Tab-separated table of C-alpha atoms in Angstrom:
chain	number	residue	atom	x	y	z
A	15	MET	CA	0.000	0.000	0.000
A	16	THR	CA	1.281	3.448	-0.938
A	17	ILE	CA	0.401	6.130	1.626
A	18	GLN	CA	0.018	9.742	0.558
A	19	TRP	CA	-2.079	12.630	1.913
A	20	PHE	CA	-1.420	16.202	0.811
A	21	PRO	CA	-4.666	18.203	0.636
A	22	GLY	CA	-4.699	21.609	-1.033
A	23	HIS	CA	-4.740	23.643	2.173
A	24	MET	CA	-1.221	22.368	2.970
A	25	THR	CA	0.171	24.067	-0.138
A	26	ARG	CA	-1.590	27.282	0.868
A	27	ALA	CA	-0.221	26.967	4.398
A	28	ARG	CA	3.346	26.767	3.125
A	29	ARG	CA	2.898	29.926	1.067
A	30	GLN	CA	1.370	31.711	4.062
A	31	ILE	CA	4.265	30.716	6.318
A	32	GLU	CA	6.830	31.954	3.812
A	33	ALA	CA	4.961	35.248	3.479
A	34	LYS	CA	5.004	35.836	7.266
A	35	LEU	CA	8.545	34.615	7.902
A	36	LYS	CA	10.088	38.093	7.756
A	37	LEU	CA	8.054	38.982	10.875
A	38	ILE	CA	9.292	35.967	12.854
A	39	ASP	CA	12.108	35.915	15.447
A	40	VAL	CA	11.976	32.273	16.574
A	41	THR	CA	10.497	29.118	15.105
A	42	ILE	CA	9.116	26.231	17.147
A	43	GLU	CA	9.162	22.866	15.404
A	44	LEU	CA	6.770	20.413	17.036
A	45	LEU	CA	7.540	16.718	16.532
A	46	ASP	CA	5.911	13.516	17.769
A	47	ALA	CA	8.210	12.046	20.425
A	48	ARG	CA	7.262	8.521	19.322
A	49	ILE	CA	8.521	9.137	15.771
A	50	PRO	CA	10.665	12.304	15.800
A	51	MET	CA	12.266	11.883	12.389
A	52	SER	CA	9.240	10.442	10.623
A	53	SER	CA	7.155	13.355	11.949
A	54	ARG	CA	9.744	15.898	10.795
A	55	ASN	CA	8.729	17.565	7.547
A	56	PRO	CA	11.830	17.512	5.277
A	57	MET	CA	10.639	20.768	3.675
A	58	VAL	CA	10.811	22.680	6.963
A	59	ASP	CA	14.531	23.484	6.767
A	60	ASP	CA	13.954	25.130	3.409
A	61	ILE	CA	10.757	26.868	4.530
A	62	LEU	CA	12.235	28.326	7.741
A	63	LYS	CA	15.401	29.550	6.030
A	64	GLY	CA	17.776	29.364	8.993
A	65	LYS	CA	15.577	31.111	11.575
A	66	PRO	CA	16.491	30.282	15.211
A	67	ARG	CA	14.639	27.105	16.128
A	68	LEU	CA	13.403	25.252	19.183
A	69	VAL	CA	12.533	21.569	18.689
A	70	LEU	CA	9.770	20.169	20.893
A	71	LEU	CA	9.194	16.435	21.224
A	72	ASN	CA	5.497	16.383	22.065
A	73	LYS	CA	3.448	13.439	23.364
A	74	ALA	CA	6.483	12.360	25.377
A	75	ASP	CA	4.032	10.773	27.824
A	76	LEU	CA	3.239	8.184	25.134
A	77	ALA	CA	6.863	7.542	24.085
A	78	ASP	CA	9.503	5.277	25.606
A	79	PRO	CA	11.290	7.649	28.053
A	80	ALA	CA	14.747	6.131	27.542
A	81	ILE	CA	14.474	6.493	23.773
A	82	THR	CA	13.094	10.029	24.095
A	83	ALA	CA	16.185	10.967	26.110
A	84	GLU	CA	18.295	9.616	23.241
A	85	TRP	CA	16.338	11.770	20.777
A	86	VAL	CA	16.836	14.896	22.873
A	87	LYS	CA	20.582	14.235	22.786
A	88	PHE	CA	20.428	13.482	19.050
A	89	PHE	CA	18.939	16.877	18.194
A	90	THR	CA	20.964	18.776	20.810
A	91	ASP	CA	24.190	17.326	19.412
A	92	ARG	CA	23.146	18.800	16.049
A	93	GLY	CA	22.899	22.297	17.461
A	94	LEU	CA	19.145	22.425	18.070
A	95	LYS	CA	17.698	23.405	21.436
A	96	THR	CA	15.353	20.543	22.264
A	97	LEU	CA	12.723	19.806	24.895
A	98	ALA	CA	10.524	16.777	25.547
A	99	ILE	CA	7.029	17.924	26.491
A	100	ASP	CA	3.455	16.771	26.953
A	101	ALA	CA	1.098	19.501	25.766
A	102	ASN	CA	-1.937	17.712	27.253
A	103	THR	CA	-0.722	17.841	30.853
A	104	GLY	CA	1.654	20.800	30.503
A	105	THR	CA	4.792	18.823	31.360
A	106	GLY	CA	7.822	20.794	30.124
A	107	VAL	CA	5.698	23.607	28.677
A	108	LYS	CA	6.961	26.235	31.148
A	109	GLU	CA	10.469	25.759	29.763
A	110	ILE	CA	9.479	26.872	26.253
A	111	LEU	CA	9.549	30.650	26.763
A	112	PRO	CA	12.939	30.646	28.562
A	113	LYS	CA	14.392	28.544	25.730
A	114	CYS	CA	13.027	30.995	23.143
A	115	LYS	CA	14.593	33.862	25.102
A	116	GLU	CA	17.915	31.998	25.053
A	117	LEU	CA	17.676	31.776	21.269
A	118	MET	CA	17.035	35.532	21.143
A	119	SER	CA	19.530	36.513	23.860
A	120	ALA	CA	22.076	38.183	21.565
A	121	LYS	CA	19.425	40.307	19.845
A	122	ILE	CA	17.772	41.211	23.156
A	123	GLU	CA	21.122	42.274	24.658
A	124	THR	CA	21.863	44.428	21.602
A	125	GLN	CA	18.486	46.152	21.920
A	126	ILE	CA	19.057	46.833	25.631
A	127	ARG	CA	22.528	48.317	24.963
A	128	LYS	CA	20.947	50.660	22.433
A	129	GLY	CA	18.347	51.721	24.986
A	130	ILE	CA	15.556	49.930	23.139
A	131	ASN	CA	12.918	48.202	25.230
A	132	PRO	CA	12.773	44.638	23.766
A	133	ARG	CA	9.383	43.885	22.240
A	134	ALA	CA	7.562	40.591	22.567
A	135	ILE	CA	9.240	37.694	20.801
A	136	ARG	CA	7.419	36.685	17.656
A	137	GLY	CA	7.330	32.931	17.278
A	138	LEU	CA	6.075	30.597	14.574
A	139	ILE	CA	4.896	27.096	15.423
A	140	VAL	CA	5.082	24.436	12.696
A	141	GLY	CA	4.465	20.700	12.598
A	142	ILE	CA	2.624	17.906	10.861
A	143	PRO	CA	-1.126	17.292	11.339
A	144	ASN	CA	-2.300	16.011	14.732
A	145	VAL	CA	1.065	16.577	16.415
A	146	GLY	CA	-0.534	18.776	19.086
A	147	LYS	CA	0.029	22.370	17.969
A	148	SER	CA	-3.387	23.647	19.020
A	149	THR	CA	-3.222	21.777	22.337
A	150	LEU	CA	0.164	23.377	23.021
A	151	ILE	CA	-1.145	26.857	22.221
A	152	ASN	CA	-4.073	26.378	24.592
A	153	GLN	CA	-1.689	25.154	27.281
A	154	LEU	CA	0.570	28.181	26.848
A	155	ALA	CA	-2.383	30.541	26.924
A	156	GLY	CA	-4.011	28.875	29.905
A	157	ARG	CA	-7.345	28.845	28.102
A	158	LYS	CA	-8.925	27.457	24.956
A	159	ILE	CA	-7.946	29.645	22.020
A	160	ALA	CA	-7.246	27.136	19.260
A	161	ASN	CA	-9.529	24.299	18.184
A	162	THR	CA	-8.224	20.837	18.999
A	163	GLY	CA	-9.117	17.312	17.926
A	164	ASP	CA	-7.836	13.746	17.908
A	165	LYS	CA	-7.706	13.660	14.137
A	166	PRO	CA	-5.497	15.484	11.610
A	167	GLY	CA	-6.522	18.627	9.786
A	168	VAL	CA	-8.316	20.528	12.584
A	169	THR	CA	-6.404	23.799	12.112
A	170	LYS	CA	-7.185	25.271	8.676
A	171	GLY	CA	-5.679	28.772	8.830
A	172	GLN	CA	-3.153	30.987	10.590
A	173	GLN	CA	-3.792	32.934	13.771
A	174	TRP	CA	-1.679	35.110	16.061
A	175	ILE	CA	-1.865	34.232	19.754
A	176	LYS	CA	-0.587	36.660	22.417
A	177	PHE	CA	1.011	35.304	25.600
A	178	GLY	CA	1.254	38.154	28.064
A	179	THR	CA	3.911	40.693	27.143
A	180	ASP	CA	6.644	38.178	26.353
A	181	MET	CA	5.585	36.361	23.197
A	182	ASP	CA	3.280	36.466	20.207
A	183	LEU	CA	2.912	33.083	18.527
A	184	LEU	CA	1.666	32.362	15.019
A	185	ASP	CA	-0.204	29.056	14.756
A	186	THR	CA	-0.285	27.339	11.362
A	187	PRO	CA	-2.082	24.308	9.909
A	188	GLY	CA	-0.250	20.996	9.960
A	189	ILE	CA	1.822	20.441	6.835
A	190	LEU	CA	2.860	17.105	5.386
A	191	TRP	CA	4.971	16.821	2.264
A	192	PRO	CA	3.900	15.773	-1.243
A	193	LYS	CA	5.598	12.376	-1.358
A	194	PHE	CA	6.960	9.903	1.186
A	195	ASP	CA	10.139	8.525	-0.353
A	196	ASP	CA	10.233	5.863	2.376
A	197	GLN	CA	6.870	4.175	2.879
A	198	ASN	CA	7.952	3.137	6.379
A	199	VAL	CA	7.626	6.835	7.235
A	200	GLY	CA	4.057	6.816	5.945
A	201	MET	CA	3.286	3.694	7.981
A	202	LYS	CA	4.547	5.291	11.204
A	203	LEU	CA	2.674	8.524	10.540
A	204	ALA	CA	-0.494	6.524	9.934
A	205	ALA	CA	0.026	4.421	13.068
A	206	THR	CA	0.303	7.503	15.282
A	207	GLY	CA	-2.715	9.246	13.745
A	208	ALA	CA	-1.152	11.910	11.507
A	209	ILE	CA	-3.013	10.750	8.365
A	210	LYS	CA	-6.766	10.508	7.918
A	211	GLU	CA	-7.932	6.945	8.513
A	212	GLU	CA	-10.453	7.200	5.684
A	213	ILE	CA	-7.696	6.928	3.065
A	214	LEU	CA	-5.850	4.050	4.750
A	215	HIS	CA	-5.948	0.259	4.793
A	216	LEU	CA	-5.819	-0.082	8.558
A	217	ASP	CA	-4.908	-3.757	8.465
A	218	ASP	CA	-1.677	-2.889	6.631
A	219	ILE	CA	-0.852	-0.204	9.213
A	220	ALA	CA	-1.601	-2.507	12.142
A	221	PHE	CA	0.378	-5.362	10.548
A	222	HIS	CA	3.443	-3.125	10.134
A	223	THR	CA	3.179	-1.822	13.706
A	224	ILE	CA	2.527	-5.208	15.330
A	225	ARG	CA	5.537	-6.633	13.510
A	226	TYR	CA	7.703	-3.855	15.007
A	227	MET	CA	6.238	-4.260	18.473
A	228	SER	CA	6.674	-8.038	18.360
A	229	GLU	CA	10.392	-7.452	18.001
A	230	TYR	CA	10.899	-4.527	20.406
A	231	TYR	CA	7.888	-4.482	22.759
A	232	GLY	CA	6.785	-8.094	22.722
A	233	GLU	CA	6.040	-8.244	26.442
A	234	ARG	CA	3.539	-5.393	26.041
A	235	LEU	CA	1.601	-7.430	23.495
A	236	LYS	CA	1.683	-10.503	25.722
A	237	GLU	CA	0.453	-8.592	28.763
A	238	ARG	CA	-2.266	-6.617	26.989
A	239	TYR	CA	-3.732	-9.385	24.855
A	240	GLY	CA	-2.784	-12.579	26.659
A	241	ILE	CA	-0.602	-13.731	23.767
A	242	GLU	CA	1.517	-16.742	24.679
A	243	GLU	CA	3.792	-16.973	21.660
A	244	LEU	CA	5.275	-14.134	19.633
A	245	PRO	CA	6.734	-14.580	16.149
A	246	GLU	CA	10.131	-16.243	16.114
A	247	ASP	CA	10.666	-14.406	12.848
A	248	SER	CA	8.959	-11.000	12.719
A	249	GLU	CA	9.625	-10.896	8.968
A	250	ASN	CA	7.379	-13.927	8.478
A	251	PRO	CA	3.970	-12.459	7.580
A	252	ASN	CA	2.058	-15.579	8.611
A	253	GLU	CA	3.424	-15.371	12.152
A	254	VAL	CA	2.495	-11.678	12.400
A	255	ILE	CA	-1.029	-12.459	11.159
A	256	GLU	CA	-1.315	-15.046	13.949
A	257	VAL	CA	-0.588	-12.275	16.470
A	258	MET	CA	-3.225	-10.043	14.839
A	259	GLU	CA	-5.754	-12.867	15.027
A	260	ALA	CA	-4.931	-13.453	18.702
A	261	ILE	CA	-5.581	-9.750	19.380
A	262	GLY	CA	-8.863	-9.947	17.495
A	263	ARG	CA	-10.047	-12.964	19.477
A	264	LYS	CA	-9.102	-11.243	22.733
A	265	ARG	CA	-11.135	-8.177	21.731
A	266	GLY	CA	-14.109	-10.172	20.393
A	267	ALA	CA	-13.640	-9.068	16.780
A	268	ILE	CA	-15.202	-12.228	15.365
A	269	ILE	CA	-17.318	-12.571	12.223
A	270	SER	CA	-19.330	-15.435	10.715
A	271	GLY	CA	-17.615	-18.787	10.760
A	272	GLY	CA	-15.552	-17.836	13.798
A	273	ARG	CA	-13.087	-15.879	11.686
A	274	VAL	CA	-11.287	-12.793	13.022
A	275	ASP	CA	-12.325	-9.439	11.543
A	276	LEU	CA	-8.854	-8.062	10.803
A	277	GLU	CA	-10.147	-4.593	9.875
A	278	LYS	CA	-11.939	-4.189	13.206
A	279	THR	CA	-8.986	-5.728	15.036
A	280	SER	CA	-6.639	-3.252	13.382
A	281	LEU	CA	-8.793	-0.289	14.362
A	282	LEU	CA	-9.018	-1.470	17.976
A	283	PHE	CA	-5.278	-2.094	18.174
A	284	LEU	CA	-4.331	1.305	16.714
A	285	ARG	CA	-6.726	3.122	19.031
A	286	GLU	CA	-5.175	1.377	22.041
A	287	LEU	CA	-1.664	2.162	20.809
A	288	ARG	CA	-2.446	5.860	20.301
A	289	SER	CA	-4.148	6.207	23.682
A	290	GLY	CA	-1.200	4.713	25.575
A	291	LYS	CA	-2.984	1.539	26.654
A	292	LEU	CA	-0.040	-0.475	25.352
A	293	GLY	CA	2.345	1.562	27.477
A	294	ARG	CA	4.962	4.069	26.398
A	295	VAL	CA	6.119	3.017	22.947
A	296	SER	CA	8.579	4.577	20.506
A	297	LEU	CA	8.467	3.412	16.893
A	298	GLU	CA	11.931	4.572	15.856
A	299	VAL	CA	15.335	5.170	17.447
A	300	PRO	CA	18.188	7.596	16.657
A	301	GLU	CA	20.495	4.793	15.536
A	302	GLU	CA	18.369	4.437	12.399
A	303	TYR	CA	19.441	7.927	11.324
A	304	LEU	CA	23.151	7.950	12.143
C-alpha cells in the first residue's frame, strides 16, 4: 500500500508561512516524540530559512522515556535546542519561553545596549497534522484559544496568539509533504494518527506496527492481549497475522464462521496504541538515522 495525503490547504499553508517569515524571530518545530524523524517535515529546513529554532518532542508521555532521552541528545548534538514535552498535561511547557529567550539573547542584549525596550518575541509554530500544535497553544495561553481534535486537519488557517507581554505566537495548519520517499515513514505517521484513517488500509498499518512491536515491545503485546507466543521471525507475515488474530479474538472481533475481523482488530489495536494503553512506545530510534 502506498500512503500519501497532501490536501490543497497544505500548499496554501506553506505559502502563508513563507509570506510571514520576515516577521518571525523564533520558530518552534513540534515533533511527535514517538517518531521524531518520521514526523519531521523535510521541507521545513527550506521553509524556515535558517531562523532560530526550538525543537519540541510532544506526546512524550506516550513515548519510551529512555528512547526520548536519546532523541533529545540526538537533536541537541546537532545544534538544536530541544525539549521533551506533553502539551496535554503541561509537562515541560513552562520551559518553552525561557528557551526561546535563550535563542534571542544576543538580539535582546543588543536592543538593551541601544536603549531599546525589547518587544515581545514573535514565534512561529510548525508541525505535521495532529502533532498537538493547538493543544500546546491552549496550554501556553491557559485557556482554549485554538480548536483541537484527535484527528489530523483541525487547524485550517493561521492565527496570532498573544502570551502576556513576552511572546506572540503564530499558529499554522499541519503540513505534510507531497511524497513519502520511504513508505515506512508513511506507515509510522499513519500508526500515530497523523493521516486521515479514511484513506488508509488499517490492516496494513496494524500489521506493520505489530511486527515492530513483536520485536521490540513483545512483552507489552503478551500482557495486553494474553498472547503466549510471539513470532520467532517477525519478517514472516504468517506469524504476524497469527498475532493479529490473537488480538482480534481477545477483543471479540469475530465474524461469521468464527473468523477474526482483521479490519476491526486493526482499528481497535491502533486506538489502544495511540491512547497509551499499550504503554509508552517509541516506533523509531536515533540509531536508524546515524
